Coordinates of C-alpha atoms and ligand atoms in Angstrom, one line a residue:
Chain A
M1 CA 14.7 -0.6 -12.2
V2 CA 11.2 -0.5 -13.9
P3 CA 10.0 -4.1 -14.4
K4 CA 10.0 -5.1 -17.9
S5 CA 6.4 -5.5 -19.0
P6 CA 5.5 -8.1 -21.5
V7 CA 2.5 -5.9 -22.5
H8 CA 3.5 -3.1 -25.1
N9 CA 0.3 -2.6 -26.8
H10 CA -2.0 -0.6 -24.3
T11 CA -4.7 0.2 -26.8
P12 CA -8.1 -0.5 -25.3
G13 CA -9.8 -3.5 -27.0
K14 CA -6.5 -4.8 -28.2
L15 CA -5.0 -6.0 -24.9
P16 CA -3.3 -9.4 -24.9
L17 CA -5.4 -12.4 -23.6
R18 CA -3.3 -12.7 -20.5
E19 CA -3.9 -9.0 -19.6
R20 CA -7.6 -9.3 -20.1
A21 CA -7.7 -12.2 -17.9
L22 CA -5.6 -10.5 -15.2
R23 CA -7.8 -7.4 -15.5
K24 CA -10.9 -9.4 -15.1
A25 CA -9.5 -11.1 -11.8
F26 CA -8.5 -7.7 -10.4
L27 CA -11.7 -6.1 -10.9
Q28 CA -13.4 -9.0 -9.3
R29 CA -11.3 -8.7 -6.3
I30 CA -11.6 -4.9 -5.8
H31 CA -15.4 -5.6 -5.2
D32 CA -14.8 -7.3 -2.0
I33 CA -13.1 -4.2 -0.7
P34 CA -15.6 -1.8 0.9
G35 CA -15.2 1.3 -1.2
G36 CA -12.9 -0.5 -3.7
E37 CA -14.8 1.1 -6.8
K38 CA -13.5 4.5 -5.7
L39 CA -10.2 3.6 -7.5
H40 CA -11.5 5.5 -10.5
R41 CA -11.4 8.7 -8.6
C42 CA -7.6 8.8 -8.5
I43 CA -6.5 12.4 -9.5
Q44 CA -2.8 11.2 -9.6
C45 CA -1.8 13.9 -6.9
G46 CA 1.0 11.6 -5.5
T47 CA 0.1 12.0 -1.9
C48 CA 0.3 8.2 -1.5
S49 CA 3.7 8.0 -2.8
G50 CA 4.9 11.1 -0.8
S51 CA 3.4 9.3 2.5
C52 CA 4.8 5.9 1.9
P53 CA 7.8 5.1 4.0
V54 CA 9.3 2.8 1.6
S55 CA 8.4 4.4 -1.9
W56 CA 12.1 5.3 -2.3
A57 CA 12.9 1.7 -2.6
M58 CA 10.1 0.8 -4.9
D59 CA 10.3 0.3 -8.8
L60 CA 6.7 1.6 -9.1
M61 CA 5.4 4.0 -6.5
P62 CA 1.9 3.7 -5.3
R63 CA 0.6 6.4 -7.6
E64 CA 2.1 4.8 -10.6
L65 CA 0.5 1.6 -9.7
I66 CA -2.8 3.3 -10.3
A67 CA -1.6 4.8 -13.6
H68 CA -0.4 1.4 -14.7
F69 CA -3.8 -0.1 -13.9
R70 CA -5.4 2.5 -15.9
A71 CA -3.2 2.0 -18.8
G72 CA -4.2 -1.6 -19.1
D73 CA -1.0 -2.9 -17.7
I74 CA -1.5 -4.9 -14.7
E75 CA 1.1 -7.4 -15.5
S76 CA 3.9 -5.1 -14.9
I77 CA 2.5 -4.3 -11.5
L78 CA 2.4 -7.8 -10.6
H79 CA 6.0 -8.2 -11.6
S80 CA 7.0 -5.2 -9.4
R81 CA 8.6 -5.4 -6.1
T82 CA 6.4 -2.7 -5.1
I83 CA 3.5 -5.0 -3.9
W84 CA 5.9 -7.1 -1.9
L85 CA 7.7 -4.1 -0.3
C86 CA 4.4 -2.6 0.9
A87 CA 4.5 -3.0 4.7
S88 CA 0.6 -2.4 5.0
C89 CA 1.2 0.8 6.9
Y90 CA -2.0 2.4 5.7
A91 CA -0.3 5.9 5.4
C92 CA -1.4 6.1 1.8
T93 CA -4.8 5.3 2.5
E94 CA -5.1 7.4 5.5
R95 CA -4.1 10.5 3.4
C96 CA -5.4 9.9 -0.1
P97 CA -7.7 13.0 -0.6
Q98 CA -10.1 10.7 -2.8
G99 CA -10.5 8.0 -0.2
I100 CA -8.9 5.4 -2.2
R101 CA -7.9 2.2 -0.3
V102 CA -4.5 2.1 -1.8
T103 CA -3.3 -0.6 1.0
D104 CA -6.3 -2.9 0.3
I105 CA -5.8 -2.7 -3.4
I106 CA -2.3 -3.7 -2.9
Y107 CA -3.4 -6.5 -0.8
S108 CA -5.4 -7.8 -3.6
L109 CA -2.6 -7.3 -6.0
K110 CA -0.5 -9.7 -3.9
R111 CA -3.1 -12.3 -4.1
L112 CA -3.6 -11.8 -7.5
A113 CA 0.2 -12.3 -8.1
I114 CA 0.3 -15.5 -6.1
D115 CA -2.8 -17.0 -7.8
S116 CA -1.6 -16.2 -11.2
N117 CA 1.9 -17.4 -10.4
I118 CA 3.7 -14.1 -11.1
T119 CA 6.3 -13.7 -8.4
L120 CA 9.6 -12.1 -8.0
E121 CA 12.5 -14.0 -9.7
H122 CA 15.4 -12.8 -7.4
D123 CA 13.8 -11.8 -4.1
G124 CA 11.9 -14.2 -1.8
A125 CA 9.7 -11.7 -0.2
H126 CA 6.6 -13.3 -1.4
K127 CA 7.4 -16.7 0.0
L128 CA 7.2 -15.4 3.6
P129 CA 3.4 -14.9 3.5
Q130 CA 3.0 -18.4 2.0
I131 CA 5.1 -20.2 4.6
F132 CA 3.1 -18.3 7.2
V133 CA 0.0 -19.6 5.9
D134 CA 1.3 -23.2 5.9
I135 CA 2.2 -22.8 9.5
I136 CA -1.3 -21.4 10.6
N137 CA -3.0 -24.2 8.6
K138 CA -1.0 -26.8 10.5
Y139 CA -0.8 -25.4 14.0
G140 CA -3.6 -22.8 14.1
R141 CA -1.0 -20.3 15.5
N142 CA 2.3 -18.8 14.3
H143 CA 5.5 -20.4 15.3
E144 CA 8.1 -17.5 15.0
L145 CA 11.1 -19.7 15.1
G146 CA 9.6 -22.2 12.6
L147 CA 8.6 -19.3 10.2
M148 CA 12.2 -17.7 10.4
M149 CA 13.8 -20.9 9.9
R150 CA 11.8 -22.1 7.0
Y151 CA 11.8 -18.8 5.4
Y152 CA 15.6 -18.3 5.5
L153 CA 16.2 -22.0 4.3
R154 CA 14.1 -21.3 1.3
T155 CA 15.5 -18.1 0.5
N156 CA 19.0 -17.3 2.0
P157 CA 20.4 -20.0 4.2
L158 CA 23.4 -17.9 4.9
Q159 CA 21.2 -15.5 6.8
L160 CA 20.7 -18.2 9.4
L161 CA 24.3 -18.1 10.3
R162 CA 24.1 -14.3 10.8
M163 CA 21.3 -14.6 12.8
A164 CA 22.7 -17.3 15.2
S165 CA 24.2 -14.9 17.8
L166 CA 20.9 -13.1 18.0
G167 CA 19.1 -16.3 18.2
L168 CA 21.3 -17.5 21.1
A169 CA 20.7 -14.2 23.1
M170 CA 16.9 -14.7 22.5
M171 CA 17.2 -18.3 23.6
K172 CA 18.9 -17.2 26.9
R173 CA 16.0 -14.6 27.5
R174 CA 13.5 -17.5 26.7
R175 CA 12.0 -15.3 24.0
I176 CA 12.1 -18.3 21.5
T177 CA 9.8 -21.2 21.7
F178 CA 11.1 -24.4 20.3
A179 CA 8.0 -26.5 20.2
P180 CA 5.3 -25.3 17.9
P181 CA 2.2 -23.8 19.5
R182 CA -0.6 -26.0 20.4
V183 CA -4.0 -24.9 20.3
E184 CA -5.5 -27.4 22.5
K185 CA -8.9 -28.8 21.6
A186 CA -9.8 -26.5 18.7
L187 CA -7.3 -27.4 16.1
K188 CA -9.8 -29.6 14.4
D189 CA -12.3 -26.7 14.4
I190 CA -9.9 -24.2 13.0
R191 CA -9.0 -26.7 10.2
T192 CA -12.6 -27.3 9.4
I193 CA -13.2 -23.5 9.1
I194 CA -10.3 -23.2 6.7
A195 CA -11.2 -26.1 4.5
H196 CA -14.8 -24.7 4.1
A197 CA -13.4 -21.1 3.6
E198 CA -11.0 -22.5 0.9
R199 CA -14.1 -23.7 -1.1
L200 CA -15.7 -20.3 -0.9
E201 CA -12.6 -18.4 -1.8
V202 CA -13.2 -19.2 -5.5
P203 CA -14.5 -16.0 -7.0
K204 CA -18.1 -16.3 -8.1
E205 CA -18.2 -15.8 -11.9
I206 CA -21.6 -14.4 -11.6
F207 CA -20.4 -11.4 -10.0
S208 CA -17.3 -10.9 -12.2
P209 CA -17.5 -8.1 -14.7
E210 CA -17.0 -9.0 -18.2
Y211 CA -14.0 -7.7 -19.9
R212 CA -14.7 -4.9 -22.4
P213 CA -12.5 -2.4 -24.2
D214 CA -13.9 0.3 -22.0
T215 CA -12.6 -1.4 -18.9
V216 CA -9.3 0.4 -19.7
G217 CA -8.6 4.0 -19.0
Y218 CA -10.2 6.6 -16.6
R219 CA -13.6 5.2 -16.8
A220 CA -12.7 1.5 -16.2
I221 CA -13.9 1.3 -12.7
D222 CA -16.9 3.5 -13.2
K223 CA -18.2 1.3 -16.0
V224 CA -17.6 -1.9 -14.1
S225 CA -19.2 -0.6 -10.9
S226 CA -22.4 0.7 -12.6
R227 CA -22.7 -2.6 -14.5
S228 CA -22.4 -4.8 -11.4
S229 CA -25.6 -5.4 -9.5
K230 CA -23.8 -5.2 -6.1
S231 CA -21.6 -2.2 -6.2
P232 CA -21.2 -1.4 -2.5
S233 CA -22.9 1.8 -1.4
T234 CA -20.2 3.3 0.9
T235 CA -20.5 6.3 3.1
E236 CA -18.9 9.3 1.6
Chain B
M1 CA -14.8 -4.6 34.0
T2 CA -14.3 -7.8 32.2
Y3 CA -12.7 -8.3 28.8
A4 CA -11.9 -11.2 26.4
Y5 CA -8.2 -11.3 26.2
Y6 CA -6.5 -12.0 22.8
P7 CA -2.8 -12.4 23.4
G8 CA -1.9 -13.3 19.9
C9 CA 1.1 -15.5 18.8
S10 CA 4.0 -13.1 19.5
L11 CA 2.9 -12.6 23.2
E12 CA 3.5 -16.3 23.7
S13 CA 7.1 -16.2 22.9
S14 CA 9.2 -13.3 21.7
S15 CA 7.1 -10.7 23.7
R16 CA 6.1 -12.4 26.6
M17 CA 7.0 -9.5 28.7
Y18 CA 4.2 -7.6 27.1
D19 CA 1.9 -10.3 28.0
S20 CA 2.9 -10.6 31.7
S21 CA 3.0 -6.8 32.1
L22 CA -0.3 -6.4 30.6
R23 CA -1.9 -8.7 32.9
E24 CA -0.2 -7.3 35.8
V25 CA -1.4 -3.7 35.1
F26 CA -4.9 -4.8 34.4
R27 CA -5.0 -6.8 37.8
C28 CA -3.6 -3.8 39.5
L29 CA -6.3 -1.4 38.2
D30 CA -9.1 -4.1 38.7
L31 CA -9.7 -5.1 35.1
E32 CA -10.5 -8.6 34.5
L33 CA -8.9 -10.3 31.4
V34 CA -10.5 -13.7 30.5
E35 CA -8.3 -15.2 27.8
L36 CA -10.3 -16.4 24.8
E37 CA -10.2 -20.3 25.1
D38 CA -8.3 -21.7 22.1
W39 CA -7.9 -18.6 20.2
N40 CA -6.2 -19.0 17.0
C41 CA -3.8 -16.7 15.1
C42 CA -5.5 -13.7 13.5
G43 CA -3.7 -14.4 10.3
A44 CA -1.8 -11.1 10.4
T45 CA -1.0 -9.3 7.1
A46 CA 0.5 -12.4 5.7
Y47 CA -2.5 -14.6 5.5
F48 CA -4.4 -11.6 4.1
S49 CA -1.8 -11.3 1.4
V50 CA -2.6 -14.8 0.3
K51 CA -6.2 -15.6 0.8
E52 CA -8.9 -13.2 1.5
T53 CA -11.9 -15.3 2.5
V54 CA -9.9 -17.9 4.3
S55 CA -8.0 -15.2 6.4
L56 CA -11.1 -13.4 7.2
A57 CA -12.6 -16.7 8.3
V58 CA -9.8 -17.5 10.5
S59 CA -9.7 -14.1 12.0
A60 CA -13.4 -14.1 12.5
R61 CA -13.4 -17.2 14.6
N62 CA -11.7 -15.2 17.4
L63 CA -14.4 -12.5 17.0
A64 CA -17.1 -15.4 17.2
L65 CA -15.7 -16.8 20.3
A66 CA -15.8 -13.2 22.0
E67 CA -19.2 -12.7 20.8
R68 CA -20.5 -15.9 22.4
A69 CA -18.8 -14.7 25.6
E70 CA -20.6 -11.3 25.3
L71 CA -17.4 -9.5 25.9
D72 CA -15.1 -6.7 24.2
I73 CA -12.1 -8.2 22.9
V74 CA -8.6 -6.8 24.0
A75 CA -5.8 -7.3 21.6
P76 CA -2.6 -5.7 22.5
C77 CA -0.4 -6.6 19.4
S78 CA -0.9 -3.8 17.1
S79 CA -1.1 -6.2 14.1
C80 CA -3.8 -8.3 15.7
F81 CA -5.7 -5.3 16.8
T82 CA -5.7 -4.0 13.2
I83 CA -6.6 -7.3 11.6
L84 CA -9.6 -8.3 14.0
L85 CA -11.0 -4.7 13.6
K86 CA -10.5 -4.8 9.9
T87 CA -12.2 -8.3 9.9
H88 CA -15.2 -6.6 11.8
H89 CA -15.4 -3.7 9.5
M90 CA -15.2 -5.8 6.2
L91 CA -18.0 -8.1 7.3
E92 CA -20.1 -5.2 8.2
G93 CA -19.7 -3.5 4.9
N94 CA -20.2 -6.5 2.6
T95 CA -22.9 -9.0 3.3
E96 CA -21.9 -11.4 0.4
L97 CA -18.6 -11.8 2.2
S98 CA -20.0 -11.9 5.7
D99 CA -22.5 -14.8 4.4
K100 CA -19.4 -16.6 3.2
I101 CA -17.5 -16.4 6.4
N102 CA -20.6 -17.3 8.5
E103 CA -21.1 -20.2 6.2
A104 CA -17.5 -21.4 6.8
L105 CA -17.8 -20.7 10.9
G106 CA -21.2 -22.4 10.7
A107 CA -19.3 -25.7 9.8
V108 CA -18.3 -25.7 13.6
N109 CA -21.4 -24.2 14.9
L110 CA -20.0 -20.7 15.2
S111 CA -21.2 -17.3 13.8
Y112 CA -20.2 -13.8 14.0
K113 CA -23.0 -11.3 14.0
G114 CA -20.9 -8.3 14.4
N115 CA -21.5 -7.4 18.0
V116 CA -17.9 -7.3 19.2
R117 CA -15.9 -4.2 20.1
V118 CA -12.2 -4.6 19.2
R119 CA -10.1 -2.7 21.8
H120 CA -6.6 -1.8 22.2
P121 CA -5.3 -1.9 25.8
L122 CA -4.0 1.7 25.6
E123 CA -7.5 2.8 24.8
V124 CA -9.1 0.8 27.4
L125 CA -6.8 2.3 30.1
V126 CA -7.5 5.7 29.0
N127 CA -11.2 5.6 28.2
D128 CA -12.5 3.0 30.6
V129 CA -10.3 3.4 33.7
G130 CA -9.5 7.0 33.2
L131 CA -6.3 9.0 33.8
E132 CA -7.7 10.3 37.2
K133 CA -7.9 6.9 38.6
I134 CA -4.5 6.0 37.1
R135 CA -3.0 9.0 38.6
D136 CA -4.5 8.1 42.1
A137 CA -2.7 4.6 41.8
V138 CA 0.8 5.8 41.1
K139 CA 3.3 4.7 43.5
V140 CA 6.5 5.7 41.8
P141 CA 6.2 8.8 39.6
L142 CA 8.2 8.8 36.5
D143 CA 9.8 12.2 37.1
G144 CA 12.6 13.0 34.9
F145 CA 12.2 10.3 32.4
A146 CA 12.1 11.4 28.7
I147 CA 10.0 9.1 26.7
A148 CA 9.6 9.0 22.8
P149 CA 6.0 7.6 22.5
Y150 CA 6.1 5.2 19.5
Y151 CA 2.6 4.3 18.3
G152 CA 3.8 2.4 15.1
C153 CA 1.8 2.7 12.2
Q154 CA -1.3 0.5 12.8
I155 CA -3.1 1.4 16.0
A156 CA -4.2 4.8 14.9
R157 CA -4.8 4.2 11.3
G158 CA -7.2 2.1 9.1
E159 CA -10.5 1.3 10.8
S160 CA -9.3 2.5 14.2
S161 CA -10.7 5.7 15.3
F162 CA -9.9 6.1 19.0
D163 CA -7.1 8.5 18.5
D164 CA -5.8 11.0 15.9
S165 CA -4.2 9.2 12.9
E166 CA -1.5 11.8 12.3
D167 CA -0.6 12.7 15.9
P168 CA -2.2 10.3 18.3
V169 CA -2.0 11.5 22.0
F170 CA -3.2 8.6 24.2
M171 CA 0.2 7.3 25.2
D172 CA 1.4 10.9 25.6
R173 CA -1.6 11.8 28.1
L174 CA -1.2 8.5 29.9
F175 CA 2.7 9.0 30.4
S176 CA 2.4 12.8 31.4
T177 CA -0.1 11.7 34.0
L178 CA 2.6 9.4 35.5
G179 CA 5.0 12.4 35.6
A180 CA 7.2 11.5 32.5
R181 CA 8.2 14.1 30.1
L182 CA 7.3 13.4 26.4
V183 CA 9.9 14.5 23.9
Y184 CA 9.0 15.9 20.5
F185 CA 8.7 12.7 18.4
P186 CA 7.4 13.5 14.9
H187 CA 7.9 9.8 13.9
K188 CA 5.3 8.4 16.3
V189 CA 3.3 6.8 13.6
R190 CA 5.9 6.2 11.0
C191 CA 6.3 2.4 10.1
C192 CA 9.3 0.6 11.2
G193 CA 9.0 -1.8 8.3
G194 CA 7.5 -4.6 10.2
M195 CA 8.2 -8.0 8.4
L196 CA 10.7 -6.2 5.8
M197 CA 13.2 -6.8 8.5
Y198 CA 13.1 -10.4 7.3
T199 CA 12.4 -10.0 3.6
W200 CA 14.4 -6.7 2.8
E201 CA 16.6 -6.2 5.7
D202 CA 18.6 -3.2 4.1
I203 CA 15.4 -1.3 3.6
A204 CA 14.0 -2.0 7.0
V205 CA 17.2 -1.1 8.8
R206 CA 17.0 2.3 7.4
L207 CA 13.4 2.8 8.6
V208 CA 14.4 1.7 12.2
A209 CA 17.6 4.0 12.1
D210 CA 15.3 7.0 11.2
L211 CA 13.1 6.2 14.2
M212 CA 16.3 5.8 16.4
R213 CA 17.7 9.1 15.2
C214 CA 14.5 10.8 15.7
A215 CA 14.2 9.6 19.2
Q216 CA 17.8 10.1 20.1
E217 CA 18.2 13.6 18.6
N218 CA 15.2 14.8 20.6
G219 CA 16.7 13.5 23.8
A220 CA 14.6 10.6 24.7
H221 CA 15.8 8.2 27.4
L222 CA 13.8 5.4 26.2
I223 CA 11.1 4.6 23.5
L224 CA 7.7 3.0 24.4
T225 CA 5.8 0.8 21.9
T226 CA 2.5 -0.9 21.7
C227 CA 3.5 -3.6 19.4
P228 CA 5.7 -6.8 19.4
M229 CA 7.0 -6.4 15.8
C230 CA 7.9 -2.8 16.6
H231 CA 9.6 -4.0 19.7
A232 CA 11.5 -6.4 18.0
N233 CA 12.8 -4.3 15.3
L234 CA 13.9 -1.6 17.5
D235 CA 15.4 -3.9 20.2
L236 CA 17.2 -6.4 18.2
H237 CA 18.9 -4.8 15.3
L238 CA 21.3 -2.2 16.7
E239 CA 24.3 -3.5 15.2
H240 CA 22.9 -3.4 11.6
V241 CA 21.3 0.0 12.4
R242 CA 24.9 1.3 13.3
K243 CA 26.0 0.6 9.6
V244 CA 23.5 3.3 8.3
Y245 CA 23.6 5.4 11.4
P246 CA 26.9 4.9 13.3
E247 CA 26.0 7.5 16.1
A248 CA 23.2 5.3 17.2
K249 CA 23.1 4.9 21.0
P250 CA 21.6 1.9 22.7
T251 CA 18.2 3.4 23.4
S252 CA 16.0 0.8 25.1
T253 CA 12.5 0.1 23.8
Y254 CA 10.1 -1.2 26.2
F255 CA 6.3 -2.0 26.0
F256 CA 4.1 0.7 27.5
T257 CA 2.7 -1.6 29.9
Q258 CA 6.2 -2.5 31.4
L259 CA 6.9 1.1 32.4
L260 CA 3.3 1.8 33.5
G261 CA 3.6 -1.3 35.7
L262 CA 6.8 0.2 37.4
A263 CA 4.9 3.5 38.1
L264 CA 2.1 1.5 39.7
G265 CA 4.6 -0.1 42.1
I266 CA 4.5 -3.5 40.3
P267 CA 7.8 -5.4 41.0
A268 CA 10.3 -5.4 38.0
E269 CA 10.6 -9.1 38.0
K270 CA 7.0 -9.5 37.0
L271 CA 7.3 -7.0 34.1
G272 CA 10.2 -8.6 32.3
F273 CA 12.5 -5.7 32.2
D274 CA 15.5 -8.2 32.0
L275 CA 14.4 -9.5 28.6
N276 CA 15.6 -6.8 26.3
Y277 CA 18.5 -7.4 24.2
I278 CA 19.6 -3.8 24.5
P279 CA 20.8 -3.8 28.2
I280 CA 18.9 -1.8 30.8
D281 CA 20.3 1.7 31.3
Q282 CA 21.3 3.0 34.8
R283 CA 18.3 5.5 34.9
L284 CA 15.8 2.7 34.7
K285 CA 17.7 0.7 37.3
D286 CA 17.5 3.5 39.7
L287 CA 13.7 3.7 39.0
I288 CA 13.4 -0.2 39.6
Q289 CA 15.3 0.3 42.7
R290 CA 12.8 2.9 44.0
T291 CA 10.0 0.7 43.0
T292 CA 11.5 -2.1 45.1
E293 CA 11.9 0.2 48.1
V294 CA 8.3 1.4 47.8
T295 CA 6.8 -2.1 47.5
H296 CA 8.8 -3.4 50.3
A297 CA 8.2 -0.4 52.6
Ligands
SF4_1 S1 -3.2 9.9 -3.1 FE1 -5.1 8.9 -3.8 S2 -5.7 10.4 -5.4 FE2 -3.6 10.8 -5.0 S3 -2.4 9.6 -6.4 FE3 -2.6 8.3 -4.7 S4 -4.4 7.1 -4.8 FE4 -4.5 8.7 -6.5
SF4_2 S1 0.5 0.9 2.9 FE1 2.0 0.1 1.6 S2 2.1 1.6 -0.1 FE2 0.7 2.4 1.5 S3 2.2 3.9 2.5 FE3 2.3 1.9 3.6 S4 3.9 0.8 2.8 FE4 3.5 2.4 1.2
SF4_3 S1 0.0 -10.5 15.1 FE1 0.7 -12.2 14.2 S2 1.5 -13.7 15.1 FE2 0.2 -12.2 16.3 S3 -1.9 -13.4 16.4 FE3 -1.8 -11.8 14.9 S4 -1.0 -13.0 13.5 FE4 -0.7 -14.3 14.8
SF4_4 S1 5.3 0.1 13.1 FE1 6.2 -1.8 12.2 S2 5.7 -3.5 13.5 FE2 4.6 -1.7 14.2 S3 2.7 -2.0 13.6 FE3 3.7 -0.8 11.9 S4 4.7 -2.3 10.7 FE4 3.9 -3.4 12.4

């Protein structure tokens, strides 16, 4: 099922305000990926989709993500289950003949979806990483049991019952730790680092490319990277 | 040789046998592991999916600690290995980003200058110890064992360059040195689904079933892995896998350090062979018996 996009008018220069904002935010983000600007080189060969172990279950395959981006339709990408289905296995990135960092691009799309509050309506997959972040911020390390419990409680409590026998077996083997992990002395340090980095997370507007009609279509990234002062020079 | 050891969260609980077997194997081969004091979670794919700068800062703290100790960092969990390596490379390739991260680390008087080598134990064993020396240390050869080497999707891809990304061979070389037979296993770098087992179980189960079928049809007695998440997916979900692949036999999956430990004559109790969900099979029991005889002789 292809997600319904609220964007129907894909004419460059006539994009809805929301699409323009998302576009701008996305272009900012791919600048942090070393080699992110190579996105413009996609030849739509489909190697990424063919290499992806879960593309059969996606509503938009990796190649189509890039096509939608070019067509000025980021919003439908953010609504797709594709970005949350991506297991970050790097198969697509490894094989892309154009050196496009598909996995990293999907990472930035995930962040963009969370930041702009566009998340899946019926599946809870996007909640797992957010719960994970809460746990790390609190304890400094992951707590496997806590992560699972919280995730299932928030998405599908029945699953907890189904998992009970497995849990019991794990308990018998002492492969479950009940108490949350303790990072002895450094928890304060870790939280300080997180708090500082949080403030730096805000994208610096000065580097953000301005939205212009020509930021849609095949030239999109080309224009943007040549306009930006800091286009990363990457090894070819 | 001395290394900074970064166990990662999973090795503290669900995969504690990976931790114990790795420590035993390293000790046996005269490699010293110094656990990074108060290491924190590398952030995994999950933190990186939510916040970029923060997750890189969190991950870089571990690199900064290793840099201060002037040691290479050994990360056995495939996911930790990939994330730490990725952090290192991203900071190397982007000065604006690395300034930000160092600003955050600076708040607790840490900094990362980019001098740490992130290593996977498989690569350390093959490159730093060498197959010759390992061959000399074998006490119980693995003759007759048919192994499917499962590298998982992470350790040979991305920024990692120690092995071939489509057909890695380090585990193959290591275990043929120990006398085992490596079966044809074209799925060696195919993803098992990772966290999808929790978020979209139906999809992940199919990926795991594919791996199991591939190992089984090629006659593997057991599957070896380098990653806690791969291990959990292959070990814990046989019942679900049977719904899509009814012929699935209980093929055990172990960490490569567990079987390597046995071959080196380390007692099975120290390697955690009894912790798997899929019960241990007769062939392996016999091998454990032989190891016990050798070590007590
Ligand atoms: S493999 Fe690369 S070039 Fe081919 S469609 Fe995918 S992203 Fe585009
Ligand atoms: S990284 Fe994601 S999109 Fe790329 S092949 Fe793997 S699962 Fe598919
Ligand atoms: S792999 Fe997972 S759980 Fe392990 S340290 Fe890295 S993030 Fe934490
Ligand atoms: S194969 Fe699966 S668990 Fe292993 S590294 Fe890849 S996603 Fe993670």
